[in-house]
Tab-separated table of N, CA and C in Angstrom:
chain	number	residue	atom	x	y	z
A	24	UNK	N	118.102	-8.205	119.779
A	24	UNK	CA	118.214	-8.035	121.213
A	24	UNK	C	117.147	-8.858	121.937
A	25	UNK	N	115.702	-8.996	121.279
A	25	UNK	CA	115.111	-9.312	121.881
A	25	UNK	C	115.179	-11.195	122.583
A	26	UNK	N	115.902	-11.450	120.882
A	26	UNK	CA	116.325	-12.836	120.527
A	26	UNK	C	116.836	-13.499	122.073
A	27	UNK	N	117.845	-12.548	122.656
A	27	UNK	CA	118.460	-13.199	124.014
A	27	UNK	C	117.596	-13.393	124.967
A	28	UNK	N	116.864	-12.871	125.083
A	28	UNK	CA	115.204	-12.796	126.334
A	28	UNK	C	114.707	-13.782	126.113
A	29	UNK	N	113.803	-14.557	124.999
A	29	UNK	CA	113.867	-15.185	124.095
A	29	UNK	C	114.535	-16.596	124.453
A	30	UNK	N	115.328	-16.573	124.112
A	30	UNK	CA	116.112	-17.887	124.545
A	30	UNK	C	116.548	-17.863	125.888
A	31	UNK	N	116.711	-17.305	126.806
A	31	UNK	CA	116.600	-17.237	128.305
A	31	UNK	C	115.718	-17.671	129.238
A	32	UNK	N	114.511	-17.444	128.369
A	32	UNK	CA	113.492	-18.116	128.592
A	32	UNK	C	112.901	-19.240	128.249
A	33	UNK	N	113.834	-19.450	127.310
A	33	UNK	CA	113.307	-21.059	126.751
A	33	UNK	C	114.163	-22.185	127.789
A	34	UNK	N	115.832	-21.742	127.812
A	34	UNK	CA	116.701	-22.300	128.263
A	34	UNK	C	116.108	-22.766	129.797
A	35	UNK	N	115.519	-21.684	130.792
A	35	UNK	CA	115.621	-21.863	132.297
A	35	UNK	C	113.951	-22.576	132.200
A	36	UNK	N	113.192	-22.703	131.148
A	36	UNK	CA	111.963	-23.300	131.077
A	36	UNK	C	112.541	-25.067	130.991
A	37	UNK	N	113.188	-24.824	130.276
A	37	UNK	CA	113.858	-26.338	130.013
A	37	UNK	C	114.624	-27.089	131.139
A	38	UNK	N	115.046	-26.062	131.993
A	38	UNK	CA	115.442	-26.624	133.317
A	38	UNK	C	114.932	-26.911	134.326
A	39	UNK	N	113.617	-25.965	134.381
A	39	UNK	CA	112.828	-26.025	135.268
A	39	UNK	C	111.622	-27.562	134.959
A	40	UNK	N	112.025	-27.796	133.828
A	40	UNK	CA	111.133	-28.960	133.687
A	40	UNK	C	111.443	-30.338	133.886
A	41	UNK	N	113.144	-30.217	133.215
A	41	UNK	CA	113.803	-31.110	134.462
A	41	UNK	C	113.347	-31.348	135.661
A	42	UNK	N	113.703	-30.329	136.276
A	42	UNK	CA	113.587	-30.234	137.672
A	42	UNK	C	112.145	-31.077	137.833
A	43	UNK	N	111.199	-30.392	137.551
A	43	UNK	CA	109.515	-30.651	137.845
A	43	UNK	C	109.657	-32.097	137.601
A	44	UNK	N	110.268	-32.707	136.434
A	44	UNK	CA	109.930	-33.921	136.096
A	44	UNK	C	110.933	-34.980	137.599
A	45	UNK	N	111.873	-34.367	137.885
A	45	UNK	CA	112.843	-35.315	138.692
A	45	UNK	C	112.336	-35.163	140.101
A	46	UNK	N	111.744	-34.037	140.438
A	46	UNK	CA	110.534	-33.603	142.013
A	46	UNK	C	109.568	-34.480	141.790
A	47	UNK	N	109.110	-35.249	140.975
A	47	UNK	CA	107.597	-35.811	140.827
A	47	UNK	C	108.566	-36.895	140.602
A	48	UNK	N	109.127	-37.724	140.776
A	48	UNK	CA	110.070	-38.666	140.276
A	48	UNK	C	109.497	-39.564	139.261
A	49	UNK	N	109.414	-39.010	138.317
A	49	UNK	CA	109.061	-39.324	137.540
A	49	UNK	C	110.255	-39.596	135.729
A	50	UNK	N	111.306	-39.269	136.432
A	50	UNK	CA	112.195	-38.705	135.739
A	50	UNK	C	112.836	-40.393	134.773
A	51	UNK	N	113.186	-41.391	135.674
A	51	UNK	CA	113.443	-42.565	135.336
A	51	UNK	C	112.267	-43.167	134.278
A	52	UNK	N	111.725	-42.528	134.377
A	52	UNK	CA	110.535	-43.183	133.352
A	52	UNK	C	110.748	-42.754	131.697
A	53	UNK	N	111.617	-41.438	132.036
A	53	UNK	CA	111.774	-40.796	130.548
A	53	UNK	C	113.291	-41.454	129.892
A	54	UNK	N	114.475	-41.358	130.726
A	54	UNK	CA	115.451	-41.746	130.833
A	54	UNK	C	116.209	-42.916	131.744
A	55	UNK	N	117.147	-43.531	131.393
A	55	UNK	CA	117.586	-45.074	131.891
A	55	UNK	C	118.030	-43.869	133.359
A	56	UNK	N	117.759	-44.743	134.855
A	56	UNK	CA	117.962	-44.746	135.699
A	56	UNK	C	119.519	-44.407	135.799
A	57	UNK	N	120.892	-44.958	135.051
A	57	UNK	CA	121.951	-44.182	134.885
A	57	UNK	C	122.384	-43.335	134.323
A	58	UNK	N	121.051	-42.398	133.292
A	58	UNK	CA	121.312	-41.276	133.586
A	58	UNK	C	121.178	-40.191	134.028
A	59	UNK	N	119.919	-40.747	135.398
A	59	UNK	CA	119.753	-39.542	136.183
A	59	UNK	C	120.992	-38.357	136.638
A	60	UNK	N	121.437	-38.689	136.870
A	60	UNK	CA	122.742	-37.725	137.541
A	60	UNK	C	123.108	-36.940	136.500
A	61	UNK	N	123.585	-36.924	135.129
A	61	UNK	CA	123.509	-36.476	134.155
A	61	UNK	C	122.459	-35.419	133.732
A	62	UNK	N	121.657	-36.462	133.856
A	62	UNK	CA	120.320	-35.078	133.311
A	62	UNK	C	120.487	-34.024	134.075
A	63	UNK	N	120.251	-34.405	135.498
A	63	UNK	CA	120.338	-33.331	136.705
A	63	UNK	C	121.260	-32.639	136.387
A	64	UNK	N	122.536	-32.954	135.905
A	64	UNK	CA	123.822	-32.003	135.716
A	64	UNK	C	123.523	-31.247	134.497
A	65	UNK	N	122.805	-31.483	133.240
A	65	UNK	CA	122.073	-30.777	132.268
A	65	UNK	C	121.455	-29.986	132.682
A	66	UNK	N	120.400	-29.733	133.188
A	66	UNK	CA	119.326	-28.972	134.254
A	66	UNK	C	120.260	-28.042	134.578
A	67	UNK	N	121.325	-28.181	135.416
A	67	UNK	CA	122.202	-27.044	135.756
A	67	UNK	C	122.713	-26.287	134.335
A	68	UNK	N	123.802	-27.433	133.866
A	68	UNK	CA	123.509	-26.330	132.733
A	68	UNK	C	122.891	-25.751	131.850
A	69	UNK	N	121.683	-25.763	131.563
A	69	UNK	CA	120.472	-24.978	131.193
A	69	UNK	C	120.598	-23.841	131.869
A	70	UNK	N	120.159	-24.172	132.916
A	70	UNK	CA	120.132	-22.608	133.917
A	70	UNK	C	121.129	-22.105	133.801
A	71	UNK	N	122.189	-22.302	133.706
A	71	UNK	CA	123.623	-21.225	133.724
A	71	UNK	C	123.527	-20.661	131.948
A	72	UNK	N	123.504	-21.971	131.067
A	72	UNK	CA	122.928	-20.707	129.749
A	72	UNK	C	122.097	-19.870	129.556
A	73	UNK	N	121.026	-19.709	130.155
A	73	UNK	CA	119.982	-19.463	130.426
A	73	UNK	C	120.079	-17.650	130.946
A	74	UNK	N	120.930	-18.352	131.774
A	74	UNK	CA	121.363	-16.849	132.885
A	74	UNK	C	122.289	-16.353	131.538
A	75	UNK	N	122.871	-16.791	131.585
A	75	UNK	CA	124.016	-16.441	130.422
A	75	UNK	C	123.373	-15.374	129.332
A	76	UNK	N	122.652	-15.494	128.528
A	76	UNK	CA	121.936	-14.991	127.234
A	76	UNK	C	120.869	-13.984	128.024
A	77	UNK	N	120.028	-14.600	129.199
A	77	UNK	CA	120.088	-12.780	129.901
A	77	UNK	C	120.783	-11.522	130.522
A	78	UNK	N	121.582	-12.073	131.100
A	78	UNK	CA	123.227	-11.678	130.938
A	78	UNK	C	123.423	-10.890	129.531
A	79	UNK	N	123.823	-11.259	128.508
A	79	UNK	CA	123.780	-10.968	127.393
A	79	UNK	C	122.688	-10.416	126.511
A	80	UNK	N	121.642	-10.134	127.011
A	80	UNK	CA	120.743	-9.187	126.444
A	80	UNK	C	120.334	-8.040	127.220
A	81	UNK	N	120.747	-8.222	128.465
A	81	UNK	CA	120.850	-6.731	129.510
A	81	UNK	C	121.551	-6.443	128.777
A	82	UNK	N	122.946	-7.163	128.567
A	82	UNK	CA	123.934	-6.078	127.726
A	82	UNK	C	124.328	-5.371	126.742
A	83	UNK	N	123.280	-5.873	125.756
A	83	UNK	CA	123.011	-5.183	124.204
A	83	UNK	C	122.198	-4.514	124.607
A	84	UNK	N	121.233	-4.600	125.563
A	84	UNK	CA	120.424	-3.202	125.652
A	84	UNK	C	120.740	-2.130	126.083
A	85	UNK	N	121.676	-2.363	126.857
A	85	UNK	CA	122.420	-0.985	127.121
A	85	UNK	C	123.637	-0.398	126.328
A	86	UNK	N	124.066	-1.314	126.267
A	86	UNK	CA	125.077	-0.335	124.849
A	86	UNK	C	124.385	-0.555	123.589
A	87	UNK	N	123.495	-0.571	123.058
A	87	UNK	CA	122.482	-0.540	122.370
A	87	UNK	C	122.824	-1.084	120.709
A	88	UNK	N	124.140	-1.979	120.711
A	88	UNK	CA	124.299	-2.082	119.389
A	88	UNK	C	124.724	-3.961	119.368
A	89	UNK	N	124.863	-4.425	118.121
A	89	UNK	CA	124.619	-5.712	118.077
A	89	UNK	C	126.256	-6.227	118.568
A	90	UNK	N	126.154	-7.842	118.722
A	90	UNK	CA	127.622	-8.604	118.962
A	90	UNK	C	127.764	-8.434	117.734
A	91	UNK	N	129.354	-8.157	117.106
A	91	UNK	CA	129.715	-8.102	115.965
A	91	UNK	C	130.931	-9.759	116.206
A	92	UNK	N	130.606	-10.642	115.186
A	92	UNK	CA	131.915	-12.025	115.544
A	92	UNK	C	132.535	-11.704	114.440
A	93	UNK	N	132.037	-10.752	113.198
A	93	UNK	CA	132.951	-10.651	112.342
A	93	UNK	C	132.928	-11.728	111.708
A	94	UNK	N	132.038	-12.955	111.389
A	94	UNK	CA	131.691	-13.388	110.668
A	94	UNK	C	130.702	-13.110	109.251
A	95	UNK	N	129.897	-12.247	108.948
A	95	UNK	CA	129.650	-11.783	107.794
A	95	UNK	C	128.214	-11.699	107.880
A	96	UNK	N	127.881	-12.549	108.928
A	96	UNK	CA	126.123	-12.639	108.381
A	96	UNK	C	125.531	-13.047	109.939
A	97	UNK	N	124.143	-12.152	110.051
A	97	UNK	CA	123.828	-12.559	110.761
A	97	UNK	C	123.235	-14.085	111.573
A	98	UNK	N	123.213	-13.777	113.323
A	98	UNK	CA	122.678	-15.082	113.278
A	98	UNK	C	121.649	-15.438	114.235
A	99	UNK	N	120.360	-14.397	113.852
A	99	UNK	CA	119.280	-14.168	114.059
A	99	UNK	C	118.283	-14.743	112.743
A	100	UNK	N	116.997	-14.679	112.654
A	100	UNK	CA	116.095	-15.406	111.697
A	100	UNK	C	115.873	-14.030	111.256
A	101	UNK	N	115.563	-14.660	109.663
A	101	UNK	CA	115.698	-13.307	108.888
A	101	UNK	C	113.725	-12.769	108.541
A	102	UNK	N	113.053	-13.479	109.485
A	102	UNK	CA	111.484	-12.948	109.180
A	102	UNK	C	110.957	-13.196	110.870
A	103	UNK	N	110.114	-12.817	110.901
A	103	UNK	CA	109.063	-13.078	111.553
A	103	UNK	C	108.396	-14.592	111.835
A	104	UNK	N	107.767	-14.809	110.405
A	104	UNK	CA	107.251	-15.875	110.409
A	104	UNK	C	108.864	-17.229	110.795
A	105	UNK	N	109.776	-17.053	109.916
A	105	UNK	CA	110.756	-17.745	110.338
A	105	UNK	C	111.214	-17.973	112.669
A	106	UNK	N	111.238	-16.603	113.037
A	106	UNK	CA	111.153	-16.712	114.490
A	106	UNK	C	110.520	-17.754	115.251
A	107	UNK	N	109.296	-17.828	114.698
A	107	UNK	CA	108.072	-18.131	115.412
A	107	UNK	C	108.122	-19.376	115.331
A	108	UNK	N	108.389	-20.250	114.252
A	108	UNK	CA	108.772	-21.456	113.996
A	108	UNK	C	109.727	-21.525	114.719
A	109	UNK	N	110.727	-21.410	114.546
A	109	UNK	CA	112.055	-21.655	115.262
A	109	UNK	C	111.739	-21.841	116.724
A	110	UNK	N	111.211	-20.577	117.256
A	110	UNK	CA	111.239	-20.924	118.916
A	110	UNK	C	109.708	-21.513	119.615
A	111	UNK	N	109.001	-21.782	118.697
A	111	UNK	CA	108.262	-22.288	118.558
A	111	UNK	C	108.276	-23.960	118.614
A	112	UNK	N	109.233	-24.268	117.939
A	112	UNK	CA	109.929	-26.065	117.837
A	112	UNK	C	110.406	-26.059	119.089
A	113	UNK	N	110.979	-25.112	120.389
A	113	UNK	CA	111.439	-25.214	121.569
A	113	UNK	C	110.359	-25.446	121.917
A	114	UNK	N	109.638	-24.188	122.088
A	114	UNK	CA	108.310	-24.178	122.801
A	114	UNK	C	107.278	-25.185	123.008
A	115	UNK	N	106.987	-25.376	121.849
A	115	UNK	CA	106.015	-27.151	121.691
A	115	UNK	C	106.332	-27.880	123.064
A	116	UNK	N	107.432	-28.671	122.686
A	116	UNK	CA	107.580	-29.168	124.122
A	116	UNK	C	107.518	-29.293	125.598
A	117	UNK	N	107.935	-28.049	125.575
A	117	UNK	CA	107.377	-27.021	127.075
A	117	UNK	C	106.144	-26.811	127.499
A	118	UNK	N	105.383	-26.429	126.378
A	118	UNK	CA	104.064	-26.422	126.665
A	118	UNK	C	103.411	-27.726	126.815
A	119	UNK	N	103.422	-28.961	126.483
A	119	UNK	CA	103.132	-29.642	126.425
A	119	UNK	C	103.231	-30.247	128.098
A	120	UNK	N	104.800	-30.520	128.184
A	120	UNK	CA	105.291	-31.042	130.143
A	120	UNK	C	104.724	-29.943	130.925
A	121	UNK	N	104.195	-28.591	130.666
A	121	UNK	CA	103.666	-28.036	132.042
A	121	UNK	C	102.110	-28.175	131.581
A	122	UNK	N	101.516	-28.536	131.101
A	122	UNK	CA	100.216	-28.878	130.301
A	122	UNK	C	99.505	-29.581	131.928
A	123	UNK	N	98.464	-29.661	132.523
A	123	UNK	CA	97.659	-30.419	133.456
A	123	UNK	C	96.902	-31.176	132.332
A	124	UNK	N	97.086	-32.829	132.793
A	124	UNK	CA	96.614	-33.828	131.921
A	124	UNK	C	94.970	-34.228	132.637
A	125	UNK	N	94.292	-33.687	131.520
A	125	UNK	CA	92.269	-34.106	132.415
A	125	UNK	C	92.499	-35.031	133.267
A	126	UNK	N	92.746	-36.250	132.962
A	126	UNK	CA	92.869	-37.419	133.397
A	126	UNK	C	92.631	-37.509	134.906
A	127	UNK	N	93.818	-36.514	135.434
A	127	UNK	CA	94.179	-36.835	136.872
A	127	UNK	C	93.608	-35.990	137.510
């Protein structure tokens, strides 16, 4: 359950950095100038997955039991230490673009 919070937060972090990066226009510097419009349209959808999987973890918390797809196995990380890595390889990044660089 917690997993959806989790990635809700990774997802609308990832959009919001879009965003930050394309407000500071700085955005053409990362990506070719034709595909600004694109990215921007990524950015949106971030945020709508984003919303989505909190959406979806209000909703396991209240009926309090898991999505069943009837596929056989879960598809959550099966440790701790495994988690942390995992959203951790999101995270890196994130932390890094909202990071204040000494420099400036």
């Amino acid at each position: 359950m917690k997993h959806h919070f989790i990635r809700a937060f990774i997802l609308v972090c990832f959009s919001l950095m879009i965003l930050y990066i394309e407000r500071t226009d700085s955005l053409s510097l990362y990506v070719d100038p034709y595909l600004v419009p694109l990215v921007k349209l990524s950015a949106a959808g971030l945020l709508i997955a984003g919303l989505f999987q909190l959406h979806t973890g209000f909703q396991m918390r209240r009926h309090r039991h898991d999505a069943d797809c009837a596929c056989g196995h879960s598809h959550h990380p099966s440790s701790a230490l495994q988690s942390l890595l995992l959203y951790g390889l999101f995270a890196l990044p994130l932390l890094l673009a909202f990071l204040p660089l000494s420099g400036q």
